[in-house]
Amino acid sequence: MKNFTGDENLQTIGVPSCSVEFTGEVHGELVFLSVINTFLSITAFWGNTLILVALRKDTSIHPSSKLLYRNLAITDLCVGVIAEPLRVAHWISEMNERWDICYYTNLTANFAGATLCAVSLITLTALSVDRLLALLLGVRYRQVVTLKRTRLIAIGGWIVSIFGASSFFLNSFIVSLFVYITTAFCLVTTICAYTKIFMSLRDNQIHGQNHVVQGQSSQANTLNKARYRKAVCSALWVQVTLVICYLPYSIAVALTPQRGMLLSTYLARQFTGTLLFLNSSLNPFLYCWKITEVRQAVKETLEQLHFCII
């Protein structure tokens, strides 16, 4: 197993692969990754474009929740348009031994990837808190969770993510600190929010059964609870999928040596990074699967597109 340190300046930002000794042994793997990520880039672009059109047509989702889903779709769209092409360009520069381009494509790809991943985490965290507030506030939810406030949170998430990812241009320690703090905060907040939601739903179900015995059940209330559970389930599926796609890359990064990089570790980071990008292509399918209104809007959009082509 070889250990490459590369140029000192490149190593500080994690570009030990920009050397002929390193890339010569992984040329086939880089070709394979380039083809896969090119395909994922296309699917992420078209899939999330359809979701954005569908969300624009749908009127059943609360505007604040719709804005968060739209922000997540925009983030996934940017992954397909920006992050994945940059990563493919980096691999191509490695294979063609263009070390000057290799340095900058890696830097910009890391910046774009870190920014978009952070925005996704923050957006899904905001979505979990949004679902919790909808349960706790009841009729006051629409007064407290307004579109203006949700828009400010979405913009704030982009600003924080861009600021944190900019650390790639400064210091690798700051990058690691930003990633760990952001990930820990988002995961803890999300877990607490969904735990509170399911505990509250369980308690409400117990009280609801008592009301049925007393003849105090309301059909409208039952329908609202069923719709709320469905919305929570949809958001939770998206959250779990993100964790599954992000976790392997996080483990690979954590196992990366502080000095130098093993060839096997480098390949592990590239393959798990592709799994991370896969999340942006999976989300549109999750929306169509779990959200009936979005699925119907996507179906109508595809039918209209087919009619226009014919």
Coordinates of C-alpha atoms in Angstrom, one line a residue:
M1 CA 0.0 0.0 0.0
K2 CA 1.5 3.3 -1.1
N3 CA 1.5 6.6 0.8
F4 CA 1.7 9.8 -1.2
T5 CA 2.2 13.3 0.3
G6 CA 2.6 15.3 -2.9
D7 CA 3.4 19.0 -2.9
E8 CA 3.1 20.7 0.4
N9 CA 0.7 23.3 -0.8
L10 CA -1.5 20.8 -2.5
Q11 CA -1.5 18.6 0.6
T12 CA -2.9 21.4 2.8
I13 CA -6.1 21.4 0.8
G14 CA -6.2 17.7 0.1
V15 CA -4.8 17.3 -3.4
P16 CA -2.3 14.5 -3.0
S17 CA -3.6 13.0 -6.2
C18 CA -2.3 15.7 -8.5
S19 CA 0.8 13.7 -9.4
V20 CA 1.6 11.2 -12.1
E21 CA 2.7 8.6 -9.5
F22 CA -0.7 8.7 -7.8
T23 CA -3.1 8.8 -10.7
G24 CA -1.2 6.3 -12.9
E25 CA -2.5 3.4 -10.7
V26 CA -6.2 4.5 -10.6
H27 CA -6.8 5.5 -14.2
G28 CA -9.5 2.9 -14.8
E29 CA -11.3 3.8 -11.6
L30 CA -11.3 7.5 -12.5
V31 CA -12.8 6.7 -15.9
F32 CA -15.5 4.6 -14.3
L33 CA -16.3 7.4 -11.7
S34 CA -16.4 10.0 -14.4
V35 CA -19.0 8.0 -16.4
I36 CA -21.2 7.3 -13.4
N37 CA -21.1 10.9 -12.2
T38 CA -21.9 12.2 -15.7
F39 CA -25.0 10.1 -15.7
L40 CA -25.9 11.2 -12.1
S41 CA -25.4 14.8 -13.2
I42 CA -28.0 14.4 -15.9
T43 CA -30.5 12.6 -13.7
A44 CA -30.1 15.2 -10.9
F45 CA -30.7 18.0 -13.4
W46 CA -33.8 16.7 -15.1
G47 CA -35.3 15.1 -11.9
N48 CA -35.1 18.2 -9.8
T49 CA -36.2 20.4 -12.7
L50 CA -39.4 18.4 -12.8
I51 CA -39.8 18.7 -9.1
L52 CA -39.5 22.4 -9.2
V53 CA -42.1 22.6 -11.9
A54 CA -44.4 20.3 -9.9
L55 CA -44.0 22.3 -6.7
R56 CA -44.9 25.4 -8.5
K57 CA -48.2 23.8 -9.7
D58 CA -49.0 22.2 -6.4
T59 CA -51.2 24.2 -4.0
S60 CA -51.9 21.6 -1.2
I61 CA -48.5 22.0 0.5
H62 CA -48.2 24.8 3.0
P63 CA -46.1 27.7 1.4
S64 CA -43.4 27.5 4.1
S65 CA -42.9 23.8 3.7
K66 CA -43.1 24.1 -0.1
L67 CA -40.3 26.7 0.1
L68 CA -38.1 24.4 2.0
Y69 CA -38.7 21.5 -0.5
R70 CA -38.0 23.9 -3.3
N71 CA -34.8 25.1 -1.7
L72 CA -33.7 21.4 -1.4
A73 CA -34.6 20.8 -5.0
I74 CA -32.5 23.8 -6.1
T75 CA -29.6 22.5 -4.0
D76 CA -29.8 19.1 -5.7
L77 CA -30.1 20.8 -9.1
C78 CA -26.9 22.7 -8.4
V79 CA -25.2 19.5 -7.5
G80 CA -26.0 18.1 -10.9
V81 CA -25.1 21.3 -12.7
I82 CA -22.1 22.5 -10.7
A83 CA -20.6 20.1 -8.2
E84 CA -20.6 16.9 -10.2
P85 CA -19.3 18.4 -13.5
L86 CA -16.5 20.1 -11.4
R87 CA -15.6 16.7 -9.9
V88 CA -15.6 15.0 -13.3
A89 CA -13.4 17.9 -14.6
H90 CA -11.0 17.2 -11.7
W91 CA -10.7 13.5 -12.5
I92 CA -10.2 14.3 -16.2
S93 CA -7.4 16.7 -15.4
E94 CA -5.8 14.0 -13.3
M95 CA -6.0 11.5 -16.1
N96 CA -4.5 13.9 -18.6
E97 CA -1.8 15.1 -16.1
R98 CA -2.9 18.7 -16.2
W99 CA -1.6 19.5 -12.7
D100 CA -2.3 23.2 -12.9
I101 CA -6.0 22.6 -13.8
C102 CA -6.1 19.7 -11.3
Y103 CA -5.3 22.0 -8.4
Y104 CA -8.1 24.5 -9.2
T105 CA -10.7 22.0 -10.2
N106 CA -10.3 20.2 -6.9
L107 CA -10.5 23.4 -4.9
T108 CA -13.6 24.6 -6.6
A109 CA -15.2 21.1 -6.5
N110 CA -14.6 20.9 -2.8
F111 CA -16.0 24.4 -2.3
A112 CA -19.1 23.6 -4.3
G113 CA -19.7 20.2 -2.7
A114 CA -19.2 21.5 0.9
T115 CA -21.6 24.4 0.3
L116 CA -24.4 22.4 -1.3
C117 CA -24.1 19.5 1.3
A118 CA -24.3 22.1 4.1
V119 CA -27.3 23.7 2.5
S120 CA -29.0 20.3 2.2
L121 CA -28.4 19.5 5.9
I122 CA -29.6 22.8 7.1
T123 CA -32.7 22.7 4.9
L124 CA -33.7 19.3 6.1
T125 CA -33.1 20.3 9.6
A126 CA -35.4 23.3 9.1
L127 CA -38.0 21.0 7.5
S128 CA -38.0 18.8 10.6
V129 CA -38.4 21.8 12.9
D130 CA -41.2 23.0 10.6
R131 CA -43.1 19.7 11.0
L132 CA -42.6 19.9 14.8
L133 CA -43.9 23.5 14.9
A134 CA -46.9 22.5 12.8
L135 CA -47.8 19.9 15.5
L136 CA -47.1 22.1 18.6
L137 CA -48.6 25.3 17.4
G138 CA -51.8 24.0 15.8
V139 CA -53.9 26.8 14.4
R140 CA -51.2 29.3 15.3
Y141 CA -48.7 27.6 12.9
R142 CA -49.7 29.7 9.9
Q143 CA -49.3 32.9 11.9
V144 CA -45.9 32.0 13.4
V145 CA -44.3 30.1 10.5
T146 CA -44.7 32.7 7.7
L147 CA -43.3 32.6 4.2
K148 CA -41.1 35.6 5.0
R149 CA -39.5 34.0 8.0
T150 CA -38.9 30.7 6.2
R151 CA -37.3 32.6 3.3
L152 CA -34.9 34.3 5.7
I153 CA -34.0 31.0 7.2
A154 CA -33.3 29.5 3.7
I155 CA -31.2 32.5 2.8
G156 CA -29.3 32.3 6.1
G157 CA -28.6 28.7 5.4
W158 CA -26.9 29.6 2.1
I159 CA -24.9 32.4 3.7
V160 CA -23.6 30.1 6.5
S161 CA -22.8 27.3 4.1
I162 CA -20.9 29.6 1.6
F163 CA -19.0 31.2 4.5
G164 CA -18.0 27.9 6.0
A165 CA -17.1 26.3 2.7
S166 CA -14.9 29.3 1.9
S167 CA -12.5 28.0 4.5
F168 CA -11.2 25.7 1.8
F169 CA -9.3 28.7 0.5
L170 CA -7.8 29.4 4.0
N171 CA -7.2 26.5 6.3
S172 CA -8.2 22.8 6.3
F173 CA -8.7 22.8 10.1
I174 CA -11.4 25.5 9.8
V175 CA -13.1 23.4 7.2
S176 CA -13.1 20.3 9.4
L177 CA -14.4 22.3 12.4
F178 CA -17.2 23.8 10.3
V179 CA -18.2 20.4 8.9
Y180 CA -18.2 18.7 12.4
I181 CA -20.1 21.5 14.1
T182 CA -22.7 21.9 11.3
T183 CA -23.3 18.1 11.0
A184 CA -23.6 17.6 14.7
F185 CA -26.0 20.5 15.2
C186 CA -28.2 19.4 12.3
L187 CA -28.3 15.8 13.3
V188 CA -29.0 16.5 17.0
T189 CA -31.7 19.0 16.1
T190 CA -33.4 16.7 13.6
I191 CA -33.3 13.7 16.0
C192 CA -34.8 15.8 18.8
A193 CA -37.5 17.2 16.5
Y194 CA -38.6 13.8 15.1
T195 CA -38.5 12.2 18.6
K196 CA -40.8 14.9 19.9
I197 CA -43.1 14.5 16.9
F198 CA -43.5 10.7 17.3
M199 CA -43.9 10.9 21.1
S200 CA -46.6 13.6 20.6
L201 CA -48.3 11.5 17.9
R202 CA -48.3 8.5 20.2
D203 CA -49.8 10.5 23.1
N204 CA -52.5 11.9 20.7
Q205 CA -53.3 8.5 19.5
I206 CA -53.9 7.3 23.0
H207 CA -56.1 10.3 23.8
G208 CA -57.9 9.8 20.5
Q209 CA -58.8 6.3 21.4
N210 CA -60.3 7.5 24.6
H211 CA -62.3 10.1 22.8
V212 CA -63.7 7.4 20.4
V213 CA -64.9 5.4 23.5
Q214 CA -66.6 8.6 24.7
G215 CA -68.1 9.4 21.3
Q216 CA -66.1 12.6 20.8
S217 CA -64.2 11.6 17.7
S218 CA -64.1 14.2 14.9
Q219 CA -63.7 13.0 11.3
A220 CA -62.1 16.3 10.2
N221 CA -59.5 16.0 13.0
T222 CA -58.8 12.4 12.0
L223 CA -58.1 13.4 8.4
N224 CA -55.8 16.3 9.5
K225 CA -53.8 13.9 11.7
A226 CA -53.5 11.4 8.8
R227 CA -52.3 14.1 6.4
Y228 CA -49.8 15.4 9.0
R229 CA -48.4 11.9 9.6
K230 CA -48.0 11.5 5.8
A231 CA -46.1 14.8 5.6
V232 CA -43.8 13.8 8.5
C233 CA -43.2 10.4 6.9
S234 CA -42.3 12.1 3.6
A235 CA -39.8 14.4 5.2
L236 CA -38.3 11.6 7.3
W237 CA -37.7 9.4 4.3
V238 CA -35.8 12.3 2.6
Q239 CA -33.8 12.8 5.9
V240 CA -32.9 9.1 6.3
T241 CA -31.9 8.8 2.6
L242 CA -29.5 11.8 3.1
V243 CA -27.9 10.2 6.2
I244 CA -27.4 6.8 4.3
C245 CA -25.8 8.6 1.4
Y246 CA -23.6 10.9 3.5
L247 CA -22.5 8.5 6.2
P248 CA -20.0 6.4 4.2
Y249 CA -18.2 9.6 2.9
S250 CA -18.0 10.9 6.5
I251 CA -16.4 7.7 7.7
A252 CA -13.9 7.8 4.8
V253 CA -12.9 11.3 5.6
A254 CA -12.6 10.5 9.3
L255 CA -10.3 7.6 8.5
T256 CA -8.0 9.7 6.2
P257 CA -4.5 10.0 7.7
Q258 CA -3.4 13.4 8.9
R259 CA -0.2 13.2 6.9
G260 CA -0.3 11.9 3.4
M261 CA -3.0 9.7 2.0
L262 CA -3.2 6.0 1.2
L263 CA -4.2 5.1 -2.3
S264 CA -7.1 2.9 -0.9
T265 CA -8.3 5.9 1.3
Y266 CA -8.3 8.2 -1.7
L267 CA -10.4 5.7 -3.8
A268 CA -12.7 5.2 -0.8
R269 CA -13.3 9.0 -0.7
Q270 CA -14.0 9.2 -4.4
F271 CA -16.5 6.3 -4.4
T272 CA -18.3 7.4 -1.3
G273 CA -18.4 10.9 -2.7
T274 CA -20.2 9.5 -5.7
L275 CA -22.7 7.9 -3.3
L276 CA -23.1 11.4 -1.6
F277 CA -23.9 12.9 -5.0
L278 CA -26.4 10.0 -5.7
N279 CA -28.6 11.6 -3.0
S280 CA -29.4 14.5 -5.3
S281 CA -30.7 12.0 -8.0
L282 CA -32.7 10.0 -5.5
N283 CA -34.6 12.8 -3.9
P284 CA -36.9 13.5 -6.9
F285 CA -38.0 9.8 -6.8
L286 CA -38.7 10.1 -3.1
Y287 CA -40.9 13.2 -3.6
C288 CA -42.9 11.4 -6.3
W289 CA -43.2 8.3 -4.2
K290 CA -44.2 9.8 -0.9
I291 CA -46.0 13.0 -1.9
T292 CA -49.1 12.2 -4.0
E293 CA -49.7 15.8 -5.1
V294 CA -46.1 16.1 -6.4
R295 CA -46.4 12.8 -8.2
Q296 CA -49.5 13.9 -9.9
A297 CA -48.0 17.3 -10.9
V298 CA -44.9 15.5 -12.3
K299 CA -47.1 13.1 -14.3
E300 CA -49.1 16.0 -15.8
T301 CA -45.8 17.9 -16.7
L302 CA -44.4 14.8 -18.4
E303 CA -47.7 14.3 -20.4
Q304 CA -47.6 18.0 -21.5
L305 CA -43.9 17.7 -22.5
H306 CA -44.6 14.5 -24.5
F307 CA -47.6 16.3 -26.2
C308 CA -45.3 19.3 -27.1
I309 CA -42.6 17.0 -28.5
I310 CA -45.1 15.0 -30.6

